[in-house]
Each structure stands twice: as C-alpha cells, then as structure tokens.
mmCIF file of C-alpha atoms in Angstrom:
data_model
loop_
_atom_site.group_PDB
_atom_site.id
_atom_site.type_symbol
_atom_site.label_atom_id
_atom_site.label_comp_id
_atom_site.label_asym_id
_atom_site.label_seq_id
_atom_site.Cartn_x
_atom_site.Cartn_y
_atom_site.Cartn_z
ATOM 1 C CA UNK A 1 2.298 -52.670 -73.280
ATOM 2 C CA UNK A 2 -0.487 -50.053 -74.200
ATOM 3 C CA UNK A 3 -2.730 -51.253 -77.003
ATOM 4 C CA UNK A 4 -4.321 -47.913 -77.767
ATOM 5 C CA UNK A 5 -7.145 -48.131 -80.172
ATOM 6 C CA UNK A 6 -7.504 -51.984 -80.079
ATOM 7 C CA UNK A 7 -10.111 -52.073 -77.287
ATOM 8 C CA UNK A 8 -12.203 -49.010 -77.862
ATOM 9 C CA UNK A 9 -12.836 -49.161 -81.557
ATOM 10 C CA UNK A 10 -16.408 -49.364 -82.520
ATOM 11 C CA UNK A 11 -15.491 -52.220 -84.871
ATOM 12 C CA UNK A 12 -15.347 -55.343 -82.792
ATOM 13 C CA UNK A 13 -12.789 -56.881 -85.025
ATOM 14 C CA UNK A 14 -9.706 -55.955 -82.886
ATOM 15 C CA UNK A 15 -11.482 -57.483 -79.863
ATOM 16 C CA UNK A 16 -11.813 -60.806 -81.625
ATOM 17 C CA UNK A 17 -8.132 -60.569 -82.565
ATOM 18 C CA UNK A 18 -7.303 -60.033 -78.923
ATOM 19 C CA UNK A 19 -9.130 -63.274 -78.169
ATOM 20 C CA UNK A 20 -6.377 -64.906 -80.134
ATOM 21 C CA UNK A 21 -4.360 -64.431 -76.982
ATOM 22 C CA UNK A 22 -6.708 -66.641 -75.151
ATOM 23 C CA UNK A 23 -7.071 -69.233 -77.964
ATOM 24 C CA UNK A 24 -10.708 -67.970 -78.395
ATOM 25 C CA UNK A 25 -11.688 -68.620 -74.804
ATOM 26 C CA UNK A 26 -13.997 -66.052 -73.189
ATOM 27 C CA UNK A 27 -13.842 -67.531 -69.714
ATOM 28 C CA UNK A 28 -10.979 -68.541 -67.425
ATOM 29 C CA UNK A 29 -10.292 -72.216 -66.706
ATOM 30 C CA UNK A 30 -11.462 -73.346 -63.184
ATOM 31 C CA UNK A 31 -13.372 -71.448 -60.583
ATOM 32 C CA UNK A 32 -14.410 -67.935 -61.613
ATOM 33 C CA UNK A 33 -12.870 -64.953 -59.652
ATOM 34 C CA UNK A 34 -13.709 -61.480 -58.875
ATOM 35 C CA UNK A 35 -12.452 -58.400 -60.734
ATOM 36 C CA UNK A 36 -10.881 -57.252 -57.478
ATOM 37 C CA UNK A 37 -9.472 -60.696 -56.478
ATOM 38 C CA UNK A 38 -5.874 -60.368 -55.481
ATOM 39 C CA UNK A 39 -3.354 -62.078 -57.660
ATOM 40 C CA UNK A 40 0.102 -63.008 -56.334
ATOM 41 C CA UNK A 41 2.836 -64.625 -58.275
ATOM 42 C CA UNK A 42 4.082 -67.799 -56.468
ATOM 43 C CA UNK A 43 6.856 -68.644 -58.916
ATOM 44 C CA UNK A 44 8.247 -67.536 -62.143
ATOM 45 C CA UNK A 45 9.412 -70.342 -64.474
ATOM 46 C CA UNK A 46 12.347 -69.635 -66.505
ATOM 47 C CA UNK A 47 10.556 -71.238 -69.434
ATOM 48 C CA UNK A 48 7.165 -72.742 -69.759
ATOM 49 C CA UNK A 49 5.738 -73.850 -73.075
ATOM 50 C CA UNK A 50 2.422 -72.302 -73.798
ATOM 51 C CA UNK A 51 3.048 -68.937 -71.944
ATOM 52 C CA UNK A 52 2.906 -65.917 -74.063
ATOM 53 C CA UNK A 53 4.418 -62.509 -73.336
ATOM 54 C CA UNK A 54 1.251 -61.352 -71.686
ATOM 55 C CA UNK A 55 1.426 -64.262 -69.286
ATOM 56 C CA UNK A 56 4.968 -63.369 -68.396
ATOM 57 C CA UNK A 57 4.059 -59.706 -68.016
ATOM 58 C CA UNK A 58 1.328 -60.760 -65.575
ATOM 59 C CA UNK A 59 3.760 -62.886 -63.549
ATOM 60 C CA UNK A 60 6.070 -59.901 -63.320
ATOM 61 C CA UNK A 61 3.310 -57.551 -62.235
ATOM 62 C CA UNK A 62 1.854 -59.772 -59.630
ATOM 63 C CA UNK A 63 5.097 -60.319 -57.770
ATOM 64 C CA UNK A 64 3.461 -57.519 -55.828
ATOM 65 C CA UNK A 65 -0.066 -58.570 -54.949
ATOM 66 C CA UNK A 66 -2.319 -56.860 -57.424
ATOM 67 C CA UNK A 67 -6.134 -56.967 -58.037
ATOM 68 C CA UNK A 68 -7.212 -58.440 -61.364
ATOM 69 C CA UNK A 69 -8.609 -55.112 -62.589
ATOM 70 C CA UNK A 70 -5.213 -53.556 -62.125
ATOM 71 C CA UNK A 71 -3.426 -56.207 -64.075
ATOM 72 C CA UNK A 72 -5.820 -55.393 -66.935
ATOM 73 C CA UNK A 73 -5.167 -51.697 -66.569
ATOM 74 C CA UNK A 74 -1.463 -52.009 -66.602
ATOM 75 C CA UNK A 75 -1.436 -54.261 -69.612
ATOM 76 C CA UNK A 76 -4.248 -52.288 -71.382
ATOM 77 C CA UNK A 77 -6.123 -55.460 -71.851
ATOM 78 C CA UNK A 78 -9.891 -56.146 -71.604
ATOM 79 C CA UNK A 79 -10.954 -57.659 -68.256
ATOM 80 C CA UNK A 80 -12.293 -60.859 -69.768
ATOM 81 C CA UNK A 81 -9.065 -61.558 -71.573
ATOM 82 C CA UNK A 82 -7.021 -60.690 -68.534
ATOM 83 C CA UNK A 83 -9.067 -63.166 -66.444
ATOM 84 C CA UNK A 84 -8.627 -65.959 -68.965
ATOM 85 C CA UNK A 85 -4.861 -65.536 -68.997
ATOM 86 C CA UNK A 86 -4.669 -65.307 -65.215
ATOM 87 C CA UNK A 87 -6.772 -68.510 -65.052
ATOM 88 C CA UNK A 88 -4.031 -70.190 -67.176
ATOM 89 C CA UNK A 89 -1.421 -69.129 -64.663
ATOM 90 C CA UNK A 90 -3.426 -70.401 -61.779
ATOM 91 C CA UNK A 91 -3.883 -73.716 -63.452
ATOM 92 C CA UNK A 92 -0.168 -73.951 -63.810
ATOM 93 C CA UNK A 93 0.267 -73.241 -60.202
ATOM 94 C CA UNK A 94 2.176 -70.006 -60.904
ATOM 95 C CA UNK A 95 -0.097 -67.547 -59.132
ATOM 96 C CA UNK A 96 -2.612 -67.493 -56.264
ATOM 97 C CA UNK A 97 -5.820 -65.812 -56.763
ATOM 98 C CA UNK A 98 -7.451 -64.796 -53.483
ATOM 99 C CA UNK A 99 -11.018 -63.935 -53.364
ATOM 100 C CA UNK A 100 -11.773 -60.478 -51.918
ATOM 101 C CA UNK A 101 -13.646 -60.444 -48.652
ATOM 102 C CA UNK A 102 -16.969 -58.563 -48.792
ATOM 103 C CA UNK A 103 -16.327 -54.828 -48.011
ATOM 104 C CA UNK A 104 -18.777 -54.788 -45.097
ATOM 105 C CA UNK A 105 -16.738 -57.476 -43.391
ATOM 106 C CA UNK A 106 -13.331 -55.986 -44.063
ATOM 107 C CA UNK A 107 -13.817 -52.338 -43.228
ATOM 108 C CA UNK A 108 -12.871 -51.683 -39.644
ATOM 109 C CA UNK A 109 -12.506 -48.390 -37.969
ATOM 110 C CA UNK A 110 -8.977 -47.812 -39.239
ATOM 111 C CA UNK A 111 -9.793 -48.809 -42.735
ATOM 112 C CA UNK A 112 -12.739 -46.537 -42.811
ATOM 113 C CA UNK A 113 -10.630 -43.598 -41.532
ATOM 114 C CA UNK A 114 -7.857 -44.380 -43.981
ATOM 115 C CA UNK A 115 -10.337 -44.471 -46.917
ATOM 116 C CA UNK A 116 -11.869 -41.172 -45.929
ATOM 117 C CA UNK A 117 -8.505 -39.593 -45.516
ATOM 118 C CA UNK A 118 -7.248 -41.173 -48.818
ATOM 119 C CA UNK A 119 -10.204 -39.692 -50.717
ATOM 120 C CA UNK A 120 -9.940 -36.283 -49.179
ATOM 121 C CA UNK A 121 -6.198 -35.832 -49.819
ATOM 122 C CA UNK A 122 -6.583 -36.595 -53.589
ATOM 123 C CA UNK B 1 13.328 -57.036 -63.485
ATOM 124 C CA UNK B 2 11.856 -55.748 -60.292
ATOM 125 C CA UNK B 3 11.357 -57.952 -57.235
ATOM 126 C CA UNK B 4 9.646 -55.451 -55.180
ATOM 127 C CA UNK B 5 7.004 -57.904 -54.219
ATOM 128 C CA UNK B 6 9.419 -60.078 -52.358
ATOM 129 C CA UNK B 7 10.835 -57.159 -50.371
ATOM 130 C CA UNK B 8 7.724 -55.792 -48.879
ATOM 131 C CA UNK B 9 7.399 -55.865 -45.139
ATOM 132 C CA UNK B 10 4.932 -58.383 -43.964
ATOM 133 C CA UNK B 11 2.977 -58.239 -40.785
ATOM 134 C CA UNK B 12 4.718 -60.468 -38.304
ATOM 135 C CA UNK B 13 3.318 -63.994 -38.195
ATOM 136 C CA UNK B 14 0.689 -63.364 -40.942
ATOM 137 C CA UNK B 15 0.426 -63.342 -44.624
ATOM 138 C CA UNK B 16 0.436 -60.195 -46.661
ATOM 139 C CA UNK B 17 -3.156 -58.958 -46.955
ATOM 140 C CA UNK B 18 -4.048 -56.694 -49.802
ATOM 141 C CA UNK B 19 -7.532 -55.346 -50.088
ATOM 142 C CA UNK B 20 -9.293 -53.901 -53.009
ATOM 143 C CA UNK B 21 -12.728 -52.281 -52.458
ATOM 144 C CA UNK B 22 -15.263 -51.731 -55.169
ATOM 145 C CA UNK B 23 -17.505 -48.746 -55.573
ATOM 146 C CA UNK B 24 -20.032 -48.810 -58.354
ATOM 147 C CA UNK B 25 -21.041 -45.780 -60.391
ATOM 148 C CA UNK B 26 -24.405 -46.425 -61.910
ATOM 149 C CA UNK B 27 -27.140 -44.376 -63.581
ATOM 150 C CA UNK B 28 -28.687 -43.947 -67.033
ATOM 151 C CA UNK B 29 -26.898 -43.541 -70.392
ATOM 152 C CA UNK B 30 -25.007 -40.228 -70.754
ATOM 153 C CA UNK B 31 -25.530 -39.253 -67.189
ATOM 154 C CA UNK B 32 -21.779 -38.680 -66.458
ATOM 155 C CA UNK B 33 -20.565 -42.074 -65.168
ATOM 156 C CA UNK B 34 -17.419 -42.108 -67.306
ATOM 157 C CA UNK B 35 -16.763 -38.495 -66.446
ATOM 158 C CA UNK B 36 -16.970 -39.087 -62.738
ATOM 159 C CA UNK B 37 -14.627 -42.170 -62.906
ATOM 160 C CA UNK B 38 -12.197 -40.088 -64.905
ATOM 161 C CA UNK B 39 -12.426 -37.021 -62.586
ATOM 162 C CA UNK B 40 -11.142 -38.928 -59.527
ATOM 163 C CA UNK B 41 -9.107 -41.819 -60.909
ATOM 164 C CA UNK B 42 -5.340 -41.715 -60.359
ATOM 165 C CA UNK B 43 -4.792 -43.785 -63.414
ATOM 166 C CA UNK B 44 -6.097 -43.076 -66.849
ATOM 167 C CA UNK B 45 -9.512 -44.785 -66.603
ATOM 168 C CA UNK B 46 -9.704 -47.840 -68.569
ATOM 169 C CA UNK B 47 -12.595 -47.989 -70.947
ATOM 170 C CA UNK B 48 -12.834 -51.576 -72.078
ATOM 171 C CA UNK B 49 -15.228 -53.239 -74.432
ATOM 172 C CA UNK B 50 -15.867 -56.695 -72.849
ATOM 173 C CA UNK B 51 -16.863 -59.427 -75.232
ATOM 174 C CA UNK B 52 -19.450 -61.473 -73.482
ATOM 175 C CA UNK B 53 -19.560 -65.141 -73.549
ATOM 176 C CA UNK B 54 -22.869 -67.023 -73.596
ATOM 177 C CA UNK B 55 -23.296 -67.980 -70.020
ATOM 178 C CA UNK B 56 -24.008 -71.591 -69.369
ATOM 179 C CA UNK B 57 -22.888 -72.672 -72.837
ATOM 180 C CA UNK B 58 -19.251 -73.746 -73.551
ATOM 181 C CA UNK B 59 -17.552 -71.247 -75.955
ATOM 182 C CA UNK B 60 -14.144 -72.786 -75.895
ATOM 183 C CA UNK B 61 -13.562 -72.259 -79.593
ATOM 184 C CA UNK B 62 -13.050 -69.056 -81.667
ATOM 185 C CA UNK B 63 -15.972 -69.808 -83.901
ATOM 186 C CA UNK B 64 -18.207 -69.620 -80.780
ATOM 187 C CA UNK B 65 -16.762 -66.214 -79.988
ATOM 188 C CA UNK B 66 -17.255 -64.890 -83.394
ATOM 189 C CA UNK B 67 -20.972 -65.556 -83.247
ATOM 190 C CA UNK B 68 -21.084 -63.322 -80.152
ATOM 191 C CA UNK B 69 -19.299 -60.383 -81.595
ATOM 192 C CA UNK B 70 -22.349 -58.066 -81.368
ATOM 193 C CA UNK B 71 -22.480 -58.661 -77.616
ATOM 194 C CA UNK B 72 -19.921 -56.296 -76.270
ATOM 195 C CA UNK B 73 -20.336 -54.156 -73.174
ATOM 196 C CA UNK B 74 -18.503 -50.962 -72.237
ATOM 197 C CA UNK B 75 -17.015 -50.855 -68.696
ATOM 198 C CA UNK B 76 -15.066 -48.025 -67.279
ATOM 199 C CA UNK B 77 -12.951 -48.365 -64.182
ATOM 200 C CA UNK B 78 -10.525 -46.217 -62.172
ATOM 201 C CA UNK B 79 -8.402 -46.615 -59.012
ATOM 202 C CA UNK B 80 -7.646 -44.629 -55.962
ATOM 203 C CA UNK B 81 -4.735 -45.942 -53.806
ATOM 204 C CA UNK B 82 -5.501 -45.451 -50.150
ATOM 205 C CA UNK B 83 -2.596 -47.318 -48.630
ATOM 206 C CA UNK B 84 0.093 -49.535 -50.055
ATOM 207 C CA UNK B 85 -2.123 -52.444 -49.501
ATOM 208 C CA UNK B 86 -5.530 -50.903 -49.895
ATOM 209 C CA UNK B 87 -7.226 -49.595 -53.069
ATOM 210 C CA UNK B 88 -10.706 -48.329 -54.090
ATOM 211 C CA UNK B 89 -11.774 -49.278 -57.533
ATOM 212 C CA UNK B 90 -14.479 -47.381 -59.213
ATOM 213 C CA UNK B 91 -16.517 -49.258 -61.743
ATOM 214 C CA UNK B 92 -18.875 -47.506 -64.152
ATOM 215 C CA UNK B 93 -21.581 -49.956 -64.601
ATOM 216 C CA UNK B 94 -22.981 -50.832 -68.059
ATOM 217 C CA UNK B 95 -26.074 -48.808 -68.783
ATOM 218 C CA UNK B 96 -27.968 -51.312 -70.774
ATOM 219 C CA UNK B 97 -30.567 -53.430 -68.992
ATOM 220 C CA UNK B 98 -29.551 -56.684 -70.562
ATOM 221 C CA UNK B 99 -26.168 -56.634 -68.702
ATOM 222 C CA UNK B 100 -27.855 -56.912 -65.327
ATOM 223 C CA UNK B 101 -25.910 -60.118 -64.567
ATOM 224 C CA UNK B 102 -22.679 -58.008 -64.981
ATOM 225 C CA UNK B 103 -23.962 -55.815 -62.231
ATOM 226 C CA UNK B 104 -24.429 -58.877 -60.078
ATOM 227 C CA UNK B 105 -20.783 -59.606 -60.247
ATOM 228 C CA UNK B 106 -19.706 -56.028 -59.927
ATOM 229 C CA UNK B 107 -21.982 -55.607 -56.949
ATOM 230 C CA UNK B 108 -20.804 -58.686 -55.003
ATOM 231 C CA UNK B 109 -18.896 -57.684 -51.953
ATOM 232 C CA UNK B 110 -18.868 -54.018 -52.986
ATOM 233 C CA UNK B 111 -18.549 -51.229 -50.547
ATOM 234 C CA UNK B 112 -21.498 -49.351 -52.114
ATOM 235 C CA UNK B 113 -22.725 -47.556 -55.130
ATOM 236 C CA UNK B 114 -23.102 -43.972 -56.490
ATOM 237 C CA UNK B 115 -26.418 -43.576 -58.498
ATOM 238 C CA UNK B 116 -25.929 -40.633 -60.724
ATOM 239 C CA UNK B 117 -29.070 -38.879 -61.736
ATOM 240 C CA UNK B 118 -29.899 -36.130 -64.147
ATOM 241 C CA UNK B 119 -33.026 -34.137 -63.035
ATOM 242 C CA UNK B 120 -34.117 -33.685 -66.705
ATOM 243 C CA UNK B 121 -34.576 -37.403 -66.900
ATOM 244 C CA UNK B 122 -34.814 -38.587 -63.427
ATOM 245 C CA UNK B 123 -36.525 -41.807 -64.393
ATOM 246 C CA UNK B 124 -33.334 -43.171 -65.966
ATOM 247 C CA UNK B 125 -31.888 -43.745 -62.461
ATOM 248 C CA UNK B 126 -34.901 -45.802 -61.201
ATOM 249 C CA UNK B 127 -33.657 -49.193 -62.392
ATOM 250 C CA UNK B 128 -30.284 -48.667 -60.562
ATOM 251 C CA UNK B 129 -32.080 -47.474 -57.356
ATOM 252 C CA UNK B 130 -34.345 -50.502 -57.379
ATOM 253 C CA UNK B 131 -31.485 -52.792 -57.946
ATOM 254 C CA UNK B 132 -29.374 -51.591 -55.066
ATOM 255 C CA UNK B 133 -32.402 -51.356 -52.804
ATOM 256 C CA UNK B 134 -33.186 -55.050 -53.527
ATOM 257 C CA UNK B 135 -29.570 -56.045 -52.962
ATOM 258 C CA UNK B 136 -29.397 -54.038 -49.697
ATOM 259 C CA UNK B 137 -26.188 -52.510 -51.096
ATOM 260 C CA UNK B 138 -25.624 -49.010 -49.595
ATOM 261 C CA UNK B 139 -25.869 -46.152 -52.068
ATOM 262 C CA UNK B 140 -26.083 -42.540 -52.481
ATOM 263 C CA UNK B 141 -27.964 -40.644 -55.131
ATOM 264 C CA UNK B 142 -25.734 -37.880 -56.680
ATOM 265 C CA UNK B 143 -27.606 -35.448 -58.824
ATOM 266 C CA UNK B 144 -25.270 -34.320 -61.625
ATOM 267 C CA UNK B 145 -25.837 -30.620 -62.125
ATOM 268 C CA UNK B 146 -25.348 -30.201 -65.772
ATOM 269 C CA UNK B 147 -25.071 -26.677 -67.168
ATOM 270 C CA UNK B 148 -28.574 -25.487 -67.724
ATOM 271 C CA UNK B 149 -30.213 -28.234 -65.622
ATOM 272 C CA UNK B 150 -32.660 -26.922 -63.116
ATOM 273 C CA UNK B 151 -31.133 -26.985 -59.639
ATOM 274 C CA UNK B 152 -33.325 -29.274 -57.527
ATOM 275 C CA UNK B 153 -33.847 -29.332 -53.913
ATOM 276 C CA UNK B 154 -32.584 -32.721 -52.529
ATOM 277 C CA UNK B 155 -35.827 -33.150 -50.642
ATOM 278 C CA UNK B 156 -37.725 -33.033 -53.955
ATOM 279 C CA UNK B 157 -35.455 -35.493 -55.629
ATOM 280 C CA UNK B 158 -35.803 -37.764 -52.675
ATOM 281 C CA UNK B 159 -39.567 -37.672 -53.009
ATOM 282 C CA UNK B 160 -39.530 -38.068 -56.771
ATOM 283 C CA UNK B 161 -37.352 -41.187 -56.595
ATOM 284 C CA UNK B 162 -39.003 -42.489 -53.594
ATOM 285 C CA UNK B 163 -36.038 -42.908 -51.426
ATOM 286 C CA UNK B 164 -36.146 -43.652 -47.755
ATOM 287 C CA UNK B 165 -34.839 -40.945 -45.378
ATOM 288 C CA UNK B 166 -31.584 -42.729 -44.625
ATOM 289 C CA UNK B 167 -30.302 -42.696 -48.299
ATOM 290 C CA UNK B 168 -28.256 -39.563 -48.927
ATOM 291 C CA UNK B 169 -29.001 -37.317 -51.820
ATOM 292 C CA UNK B 170 -26.241 -34.976 -52.883
ATOM 293 C CA UNK B 171 -25.764 -32.489 -55.579
ATOM 294 C CA UNK B 172 -22.583 -32.813 -57.567
ATOM 295 C CA UNK B 173 -20.637 -31.937 -60.587
ATOM 296 C CA UNK B 174 -19.052 -35.028 -62.137
ATOM 297 C CA UNK B 175 -16.351 -32.956 -63.736
ATOM 298 C CA UNK B 176 -15.241 -31.444 -60.418
ATOM 299 C CA UNK B 177 -12.855 -33.317 -58.363
ATOM 300 C CA UNK B 178 -13.739 -31.656 -54.993
ATOM 301 C CA UNK B 179 -17.415 -32.421 -55.708
ATOM 302 C CA UNK B 180 -16.781 -36.056 -56.588
ATOM 303 C CA UNK B 181 -14.650 -36.457 -53.391
ATOM 304 C CA UNK B 182 -17.613 -35.220 -51.403
ATOM 305 C CA UNK B 183 -19.972 -37.745 -53.168
ATOM 306 C CA UNK B 184 -17.441 -40.683 -52.318
ATOM 307 C CA UNK B 185 -16.864 -39.566 -48.659
ATOM 308 C CA UNK B 186 -20.653 -39.404 -48.279
ATOM 309 C CA UNK B 187 -20.938 -42.833 -49.666
ATOM 310 C CA UNK B 188 -18.167 -44.352 -47.475
ATOM 311 C CA UNK B 189 -19.727 -42.767 -44.356
ATOM 312 C CA UNK B 190 -23.150 -44.026 -45.180
ATOM 313 C CA UNK B 191 -21.872 -47.426 -45.908
ATOM 314 C CA UNK B 192 -20.095 -47.707 -42.648
ATOM 315 C CA UNK B 193 -23.058 -46.300 -40.663
ATOM 316 C CA UNK B 194 -25.362 -48.815 -42.221
ATOM 317 C CA UNK B 195 -23.504 -51.917 -40.933
#
C-alpha cells in the first residue's frame, strides 16, 4: 500500500487528492486522539457500506494493538488522513482508540531498563 | 489474513497494554533532524506533508480544504521497537514557528526531547530550548558536529544557550548510529532522573 511520491511532492495537489479518501475532512469525527494512541480492532464487519479499502486495511493492521503513527507508516498515508479514517472506524464501533499514558507516569524501573537496552542493542 | 492480534498472550486477569513513547527531535531548519530520525529508525522514516485544517473553524467540505492548500507542514517520524508491546517513536518537529500548536500536541505526554544544535548558528535552537523549559519537558541539547564545524566545548555551549547545570549537553553526529544511540540513552536517563 505504498503511495510513493504522493505525499512528498512539492506540489500540494496529490495531498488534496488524498483528502478524497476522507471526503475532504481534515479532522476526525469525535474526540481528538494522540499520534501514539493505541488502536485495537474490536470487530471486522464482513461488509459495511461506506468503508473504503484503507478502512479495511486499518482494521486488519489493528487486530494487533497498533499506535496511530504506525498505522500511517504501514499504509504510507499522512497522519491527518489516517486519523480521520480511524475516527470513522471508532464511530462505527469497530476499533478502540486508547489514549496513551503520559511517559512520566508509565515509565517504571523495568520499562526504563528495557528502553535503554532496546536502544543500545540497535 | 492474519489474526495474530487474537493469539497474543495476555497478562492474566488484565487487558493487553501496549505503550508507545514519544521522543521529539527539535532544532532549527537544516540542523539534521530528518537525518537523526533516519539514522536510528527501524522503519523507513515516514516524511509526511500534513495538510492543516483551520483550527476552530469547521472544514468539513473539500472546498474548505482547498483554500488551505498552502498550509502544509513536514513531519518526520521513525520507530524503535523495544518490546513486543513497547515502542519508541521519534518525531522530527516542524521547524517553522507558526506550527507551535503542533508541538503542543507532539509534546503532550512525551518522554522527552532532543534539541539539535549547530554551533555555527546556535541561536536557531533557542526557541526549542525555551519551549521545552516552559513545558518542563526533559530535554538534552545535542550539538551536531558537521564537517568543518568548530568543535565546541559542551560547557561553552551550555553557557551560550543559558542552560541550567542539570540539562545534558552532548556532542553528536546525526549520521552515526552509535552517536545517536548515545544521545537517546542520555535523554532517557535524564528523563527518568528528573521524575
């Protein structure tokens, strides 16, 4: 699902075309959510009118809990557009979007050690 | 079709928790933010152009979007997987001042920030330093040692930028993986010690 060239061109035209995917919407329906909020698919409908292939790809990716930014990376879509489409899925009750906890509250001793180790072994 | 998500072991009695930590890479235009993200990311860093909506005004129609075409902002991000359920995301922040509100969102709940500095134009990093100081977000200043740039003593950089003693200043090469790893481990250690 790479869209090479469409999002990095200087000419903003392709970006506007990508907004065709969202019906021109630049913001997701409902409460806003963070770029690293965790998206989890609750159910995958066999068919639901109004879902496009990108929606279906997102439902497939998020069977495994996945941060919003990663959904965008995997589909090669701009973050804003990804958020609008994920907002659609949330509105339909197909995904949960869990806000991330602030880092200074989630980092315990073990996480800290794991993060250091994870960076060093790269 | 994969159904891996349904097969994952879950901690007994609890829901599966997945955590994504944010680290911001800030600094002036052309200082090496994109390079740094690319050096360390395990995925091909995504460079996206975000189309900005006019905040506060409904733009639920395509004509509204078209009038905002000029307002795009570049954002780079990369990822480091720490554990199966824990990721670090690096976001290269937009350099232009008019996108401060995007910084607010990126900084919310972030672990910390790297302020990349170039000693030839040190003043370019001042806005980022001011911003993170006000926000009380832990940050380190990483001096990107470009070829030909004069090597600076960290103490001199600290004085020139007006940093307090607790904020780490490190020399780095944004193209070098080991060097970027050092910057990130310094930041993580600083962020944890600050709590």
